[in-house]
Coordinates of C-alpha atoms in Angstrom, one line a residue:
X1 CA -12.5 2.6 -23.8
X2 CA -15.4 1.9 -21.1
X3 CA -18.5 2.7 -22.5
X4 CA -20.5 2.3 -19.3
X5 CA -21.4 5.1 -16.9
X6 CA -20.1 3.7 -13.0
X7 CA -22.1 5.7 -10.0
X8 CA -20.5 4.0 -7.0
X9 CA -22.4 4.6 -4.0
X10 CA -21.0 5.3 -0.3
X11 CA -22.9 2.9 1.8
X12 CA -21.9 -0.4 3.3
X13 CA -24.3 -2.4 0.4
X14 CA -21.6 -1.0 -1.6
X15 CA -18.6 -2.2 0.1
X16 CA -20.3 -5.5 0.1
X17 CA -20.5 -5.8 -4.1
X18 CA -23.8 -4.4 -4.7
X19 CA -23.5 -4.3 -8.7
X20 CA -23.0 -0.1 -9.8
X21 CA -22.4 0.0 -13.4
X22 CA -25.3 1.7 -15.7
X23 CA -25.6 2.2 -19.4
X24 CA -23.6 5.9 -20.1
X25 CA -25.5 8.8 -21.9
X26 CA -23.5 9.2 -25.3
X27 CA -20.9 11.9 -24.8
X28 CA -20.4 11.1 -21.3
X29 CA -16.9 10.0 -19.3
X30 CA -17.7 7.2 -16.6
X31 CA -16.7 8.6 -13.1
X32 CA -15.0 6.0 -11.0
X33 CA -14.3 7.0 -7.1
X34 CA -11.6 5.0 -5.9
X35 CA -10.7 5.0 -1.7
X36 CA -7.0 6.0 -1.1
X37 CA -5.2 4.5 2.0
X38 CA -2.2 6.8 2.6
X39 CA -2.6 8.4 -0.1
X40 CA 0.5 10.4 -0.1
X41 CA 2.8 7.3 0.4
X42 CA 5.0 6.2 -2.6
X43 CA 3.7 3.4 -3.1
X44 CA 0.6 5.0 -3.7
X45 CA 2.2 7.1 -6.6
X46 CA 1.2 4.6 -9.4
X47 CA -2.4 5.5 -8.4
X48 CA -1.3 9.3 -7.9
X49 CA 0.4 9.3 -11.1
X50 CA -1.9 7.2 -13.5
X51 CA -4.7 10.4 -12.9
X52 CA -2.3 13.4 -13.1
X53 CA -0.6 12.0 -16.0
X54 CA -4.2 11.8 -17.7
X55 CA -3.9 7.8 -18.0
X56 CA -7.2 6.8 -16.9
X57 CA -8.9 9.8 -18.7
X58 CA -6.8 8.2 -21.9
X59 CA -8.6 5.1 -20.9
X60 CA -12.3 6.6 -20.9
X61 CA -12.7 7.4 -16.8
X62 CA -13.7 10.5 -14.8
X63 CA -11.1 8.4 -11.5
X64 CA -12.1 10.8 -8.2
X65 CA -9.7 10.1 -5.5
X66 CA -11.4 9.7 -2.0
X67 CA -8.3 9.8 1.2
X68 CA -9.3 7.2 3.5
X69 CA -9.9 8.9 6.7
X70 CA -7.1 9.0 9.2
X71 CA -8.8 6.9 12.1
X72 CA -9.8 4.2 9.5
X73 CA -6.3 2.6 9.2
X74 CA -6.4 -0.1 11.3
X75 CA -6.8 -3.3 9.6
X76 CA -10.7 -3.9 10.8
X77 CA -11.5 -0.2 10.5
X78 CA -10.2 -0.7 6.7
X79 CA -12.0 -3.5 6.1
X80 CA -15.1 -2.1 7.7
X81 CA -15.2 1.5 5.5
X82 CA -17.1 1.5 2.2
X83 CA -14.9 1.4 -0.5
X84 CA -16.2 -0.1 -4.7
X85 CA -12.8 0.4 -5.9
X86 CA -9.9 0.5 -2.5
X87 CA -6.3 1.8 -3.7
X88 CA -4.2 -0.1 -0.3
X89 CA -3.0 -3.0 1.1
X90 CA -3.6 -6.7 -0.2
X91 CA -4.2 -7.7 4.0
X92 CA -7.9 -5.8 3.6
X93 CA -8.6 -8.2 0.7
X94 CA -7.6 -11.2 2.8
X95 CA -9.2 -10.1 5.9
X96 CA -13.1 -9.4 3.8
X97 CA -12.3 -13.1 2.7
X98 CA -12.6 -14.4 6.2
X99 CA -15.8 -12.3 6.7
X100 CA -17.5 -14.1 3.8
X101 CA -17.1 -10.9 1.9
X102 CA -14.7 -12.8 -1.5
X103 CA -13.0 -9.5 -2.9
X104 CA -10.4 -9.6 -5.2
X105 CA -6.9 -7.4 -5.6
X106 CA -7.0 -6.7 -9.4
X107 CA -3.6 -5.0 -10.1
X108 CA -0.3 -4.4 -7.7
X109 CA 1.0 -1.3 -7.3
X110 CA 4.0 -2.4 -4.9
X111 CA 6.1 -5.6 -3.9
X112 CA 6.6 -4.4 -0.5
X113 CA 5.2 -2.5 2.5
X114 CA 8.4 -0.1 2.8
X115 CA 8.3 0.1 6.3
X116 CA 11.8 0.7 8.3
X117 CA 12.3 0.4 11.6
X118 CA 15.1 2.6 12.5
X119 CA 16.8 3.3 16.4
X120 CA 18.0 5.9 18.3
X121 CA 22.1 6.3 18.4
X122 CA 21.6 7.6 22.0
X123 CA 19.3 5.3 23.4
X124 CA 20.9 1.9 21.9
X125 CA 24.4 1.1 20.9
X126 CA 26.1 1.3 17.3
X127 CA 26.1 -2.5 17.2
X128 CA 22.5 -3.1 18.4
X129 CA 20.2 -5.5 16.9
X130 CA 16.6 -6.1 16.8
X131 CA 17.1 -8.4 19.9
X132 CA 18.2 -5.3 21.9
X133 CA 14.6 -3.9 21.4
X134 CA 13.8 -5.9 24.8
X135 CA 12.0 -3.1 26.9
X136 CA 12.4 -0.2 24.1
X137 CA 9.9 2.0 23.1
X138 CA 8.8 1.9 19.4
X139 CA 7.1 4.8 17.7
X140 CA 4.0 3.1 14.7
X141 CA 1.6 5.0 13.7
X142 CA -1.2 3.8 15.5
X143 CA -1.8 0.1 17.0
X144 CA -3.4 -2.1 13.8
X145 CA -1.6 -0.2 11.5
X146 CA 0.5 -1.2 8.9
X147 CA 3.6 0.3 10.6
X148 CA 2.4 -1.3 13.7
X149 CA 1.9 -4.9 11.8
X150 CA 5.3 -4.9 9.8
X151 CA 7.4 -4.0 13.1
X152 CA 6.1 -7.0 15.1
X153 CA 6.8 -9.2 12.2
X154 CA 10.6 -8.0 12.7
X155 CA 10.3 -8.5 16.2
X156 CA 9.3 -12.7 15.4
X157 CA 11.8 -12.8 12.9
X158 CA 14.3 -12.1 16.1
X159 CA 12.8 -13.9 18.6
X160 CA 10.8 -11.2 20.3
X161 CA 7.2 -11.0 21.4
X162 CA 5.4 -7.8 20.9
X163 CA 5.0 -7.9 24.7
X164 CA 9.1 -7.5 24.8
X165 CA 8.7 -4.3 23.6
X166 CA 6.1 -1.0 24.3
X167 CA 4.5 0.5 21.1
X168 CA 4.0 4.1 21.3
X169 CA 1.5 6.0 18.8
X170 CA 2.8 8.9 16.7
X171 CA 0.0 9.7 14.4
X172 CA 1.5 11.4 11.5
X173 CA 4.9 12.5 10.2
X174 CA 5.5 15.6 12.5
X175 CA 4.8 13.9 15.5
X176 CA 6.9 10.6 14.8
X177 CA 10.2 13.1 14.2
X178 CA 9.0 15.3 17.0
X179 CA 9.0 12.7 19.9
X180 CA 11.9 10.9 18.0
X181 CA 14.5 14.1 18.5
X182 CA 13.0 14.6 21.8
X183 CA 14.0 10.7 22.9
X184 CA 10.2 9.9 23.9
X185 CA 10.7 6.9 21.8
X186 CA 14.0 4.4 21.5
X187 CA 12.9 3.6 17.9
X188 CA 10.7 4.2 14.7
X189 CA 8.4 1.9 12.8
X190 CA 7.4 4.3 9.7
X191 CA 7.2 4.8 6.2
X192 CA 9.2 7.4 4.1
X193 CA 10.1 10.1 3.7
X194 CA 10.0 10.2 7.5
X195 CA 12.7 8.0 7.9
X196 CA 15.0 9.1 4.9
X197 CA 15.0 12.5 6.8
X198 CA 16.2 11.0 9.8
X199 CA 19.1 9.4 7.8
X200 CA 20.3 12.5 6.3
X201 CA 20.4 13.7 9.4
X202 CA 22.5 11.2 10.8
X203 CA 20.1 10.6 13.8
X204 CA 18.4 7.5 12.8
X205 CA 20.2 4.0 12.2
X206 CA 17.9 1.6 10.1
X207 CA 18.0 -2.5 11.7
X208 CA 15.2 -3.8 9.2
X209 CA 13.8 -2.7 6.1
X210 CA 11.5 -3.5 3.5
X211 CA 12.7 -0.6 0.9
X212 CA 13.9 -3.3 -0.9
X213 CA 12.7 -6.7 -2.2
X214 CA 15.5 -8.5 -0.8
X215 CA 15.2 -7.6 2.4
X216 CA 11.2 -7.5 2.2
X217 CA 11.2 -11.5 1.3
X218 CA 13.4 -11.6 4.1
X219 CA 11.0 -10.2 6.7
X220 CA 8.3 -11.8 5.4
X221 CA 9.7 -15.2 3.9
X222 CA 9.5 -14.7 0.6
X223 CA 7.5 -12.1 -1.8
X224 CA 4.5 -10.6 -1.0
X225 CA 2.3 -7.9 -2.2
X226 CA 1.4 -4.7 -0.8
X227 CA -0.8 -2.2 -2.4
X228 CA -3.3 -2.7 -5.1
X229 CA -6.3 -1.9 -6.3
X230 CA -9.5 -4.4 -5.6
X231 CA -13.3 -4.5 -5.5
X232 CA -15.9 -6.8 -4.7
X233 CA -16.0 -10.2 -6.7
X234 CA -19.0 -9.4 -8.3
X235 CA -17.6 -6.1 -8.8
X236 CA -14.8 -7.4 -10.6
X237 CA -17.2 -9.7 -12.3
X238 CA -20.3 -7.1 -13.3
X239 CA -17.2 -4.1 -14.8
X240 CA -14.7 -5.6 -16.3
X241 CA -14.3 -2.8 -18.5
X242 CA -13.9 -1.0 -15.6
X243 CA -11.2 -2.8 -14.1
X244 CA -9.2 -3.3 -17.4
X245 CA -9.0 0.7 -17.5
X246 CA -8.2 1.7 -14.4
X247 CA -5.7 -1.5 -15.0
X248 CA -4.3 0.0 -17.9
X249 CA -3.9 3.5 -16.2
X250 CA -1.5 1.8 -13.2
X251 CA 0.3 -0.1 -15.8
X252 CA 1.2 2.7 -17.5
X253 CA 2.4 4.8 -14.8
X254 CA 4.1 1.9 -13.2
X255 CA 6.0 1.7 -16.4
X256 CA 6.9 5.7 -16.3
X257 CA 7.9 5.6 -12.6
X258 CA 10.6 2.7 -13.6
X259 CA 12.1 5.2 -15.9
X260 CA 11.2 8.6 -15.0
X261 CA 13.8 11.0 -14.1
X262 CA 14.4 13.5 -11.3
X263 CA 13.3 16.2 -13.4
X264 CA 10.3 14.2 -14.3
X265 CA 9.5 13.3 -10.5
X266 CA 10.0 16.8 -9.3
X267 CA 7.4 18.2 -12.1
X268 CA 4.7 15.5 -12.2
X269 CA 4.7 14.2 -8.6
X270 CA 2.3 16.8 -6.2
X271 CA 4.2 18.8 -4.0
X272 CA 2.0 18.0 -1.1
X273 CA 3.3 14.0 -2.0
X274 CA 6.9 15.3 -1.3
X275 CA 6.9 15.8 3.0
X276 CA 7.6 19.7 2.2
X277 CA 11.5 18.9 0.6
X278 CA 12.1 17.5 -2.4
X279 CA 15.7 16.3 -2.1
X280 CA 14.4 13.9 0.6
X281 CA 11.5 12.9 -1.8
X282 CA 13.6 11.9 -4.3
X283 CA 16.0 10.5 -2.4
X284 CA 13.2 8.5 -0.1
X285 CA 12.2 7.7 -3.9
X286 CA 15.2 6.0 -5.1
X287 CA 15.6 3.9 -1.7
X288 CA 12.2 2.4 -2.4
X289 CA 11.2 1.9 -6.7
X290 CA 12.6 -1.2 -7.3
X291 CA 9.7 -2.2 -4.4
X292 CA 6.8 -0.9 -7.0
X293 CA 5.2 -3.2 -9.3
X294 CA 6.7 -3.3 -12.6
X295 CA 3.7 -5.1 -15.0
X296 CA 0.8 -5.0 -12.3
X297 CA 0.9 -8.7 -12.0
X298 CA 0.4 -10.2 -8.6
X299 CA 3.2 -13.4 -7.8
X300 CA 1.6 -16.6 -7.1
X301 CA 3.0 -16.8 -3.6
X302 CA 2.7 -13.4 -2.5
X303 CA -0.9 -14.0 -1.0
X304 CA 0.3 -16.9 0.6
X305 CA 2.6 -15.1 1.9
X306 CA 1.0 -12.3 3.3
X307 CA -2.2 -14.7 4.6
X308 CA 0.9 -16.6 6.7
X309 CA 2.4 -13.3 7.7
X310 CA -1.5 -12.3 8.9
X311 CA -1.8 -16.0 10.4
X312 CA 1.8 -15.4 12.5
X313 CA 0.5 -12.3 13.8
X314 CA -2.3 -13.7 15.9
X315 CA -4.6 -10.9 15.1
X316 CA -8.3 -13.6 16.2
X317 CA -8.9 -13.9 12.8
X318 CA -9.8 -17.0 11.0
X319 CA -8.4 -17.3 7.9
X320 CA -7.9 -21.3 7.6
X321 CA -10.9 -20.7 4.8
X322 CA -9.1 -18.0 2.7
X323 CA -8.2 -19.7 -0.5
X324 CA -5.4 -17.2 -2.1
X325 CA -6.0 -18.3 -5.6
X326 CA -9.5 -16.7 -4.6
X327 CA -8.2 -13.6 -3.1
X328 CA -6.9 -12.1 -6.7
X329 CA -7.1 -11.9 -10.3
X330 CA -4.4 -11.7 -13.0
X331 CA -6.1 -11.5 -16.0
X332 CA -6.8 -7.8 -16.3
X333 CA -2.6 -6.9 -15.7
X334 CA -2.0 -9.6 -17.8
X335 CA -3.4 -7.8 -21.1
X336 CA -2.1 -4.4 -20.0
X337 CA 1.5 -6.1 -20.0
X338 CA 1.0 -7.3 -23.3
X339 CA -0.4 -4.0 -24.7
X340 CA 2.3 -1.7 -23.3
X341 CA 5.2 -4.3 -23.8
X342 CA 6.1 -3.9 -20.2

């Protein structure tokens, strides 16, 4: 149980690891605001799940859920936006490294990014590959995304430059099926369920994915690590009890998520996490668990993976002083996996 109160503040002092944690008032629950990139993205659902289930309030926290706001989800915009406690991707923690700014990714929530990128039937052959992307348009999200970074890793892994290709924007789900049906874009670089909708449709055929760990390590060149919770060094340092709660909480739902049934998705998981049809949920569910975390521990070679991944993508950013061993901490997952046997 925590027994400190938490008030986390909102400006950029905070972001940088100015120390939040005060002595609680007896009877009191410690309130813990924690930033959400794409929320609503399963591999957010450990987060999602550890609150609605009522693991962290098991755990002693008041956990508030902040969504990151839509036009901060380029990799610098998320790095720039105040955040104590960030729920998203490991590539922030590596990128506030190379500002001087040592953060530290305290528990994974998934193995992989599970971003697909599909084509079009009518715009590319049946037996096209990623090498027939040449002069194609692909749909991403928005440029600095994580759609956006994933799909010019494929392109490398073929042999393409992301000048071999145009990107096209498609902000959100509705637009990316909208311009995909009307043919304003070749292909799609996007999460699910958008692109488990276009496969039950039969109007989408997949040419990489990272649904799965197998083909994940094959984009990437071996595991990495997606989304996780992480704070400031001195964050991490100053509320451990903090961390070790919200810890536990992940670690438990990661262990019900392994396990739970339809039934239990379908009554548990928010509607408004579900793209408006369940049977695509759960089936956009199955296509991508085996990708979530299962103890909360983070692989030694995932961040080396991911800061070569970065390092590949030529993004101007020096990270030849990010020590990975720095960029992460094992110790909190560590005792939730021996508490709840996972």
């Amino acid at each position: 149980m925590v027994k400190r109160r938490v008030v986390l503040g909102w400006g950029l002092a905070a972001s940088c690891g100015a120390p939040a944690a005060l002595a609680a008032p007896v009877g009191t629950v410690p309130r813990v605001r924690v930033v959400v990139q794409n929320s609503k993205q399963i591999k957010q659902l450990p987060l999602i799940l550890a609150n609605r289930l009522g693991y962290f309030r098991s755990e002693g926290l008041d956990v508030q859920l902040q969504d990151l706001p839509a036009q901060a989800h380029s990799l610098p915009n998320v790095a720039q936006f105040p955040a104590e406690v960030f729920a998203g991707t490991f590539e922030r923690t590596v990128l506030l490294h190379a500002q001087r700014r040592p953060h530290q990714a305290f528990v994974l929530m998934s193995r992989a990014p599970q971003v697909v990128l599909g084509v079009s039937p009518n715009a590319l052959p049946g037996h096209a590959t990623l090498k027939d992307l040449v002069g194609c348009s692909i749909g991403v999200a928005a440029s600095g995304t994580l759609s956006h970074r994933v799909a010019r890793l494929m392109l490398l892994r073929a042999g393409l430059r992301p000048t071999d290709v145009n990107f096209v924007e498609v902000a959100n789900a509705d637009r990316a099926l909208e311009a995909f049906h009307l043919g304003e874009i070749d292909a799609l670089s996007y999460t699910d369920p958008v692109i488990t909708r276009l496969e039950l449709g039969g109007v989408i055929r997949v040419v990489s994915d990272t649904r799965g760990l197998r083909d994940s390590d094959h984009v990437f060149g071996g595991p990495v690590l997606c989304t996780c919770l992480s704070a400031s060094r001195e964050y991490v340092e100053q509320n451990g009890e903090v961390c070790q709660a919200l810890t536990n909480g992940v670690v438990k739902a990661l262990k019900w998520l392994h396990t739970a049934t339809p039934s239990d998705l379908i009554t548990h998981v928010p509607e408004s996490h579900m793209g408006g049809d369940r049977a695509v949920f759960l089936a956009a569910f199955n296509k991508s668990r085996e990708t979530l975390a299962t103890d909360g521990t983070i692989p030694l070679q995932g961040p080396v993976n991911v800061i070569r991944a970065l390092d590949r993508l030529q993004l101007n950013l020096s990270l030849a002083g990010v020590v990975p061993a720095e960029t992460y901490t094992n110790r909190f997952a560590q005792r939730a996996k021996a508490q709840f046997k996972v």
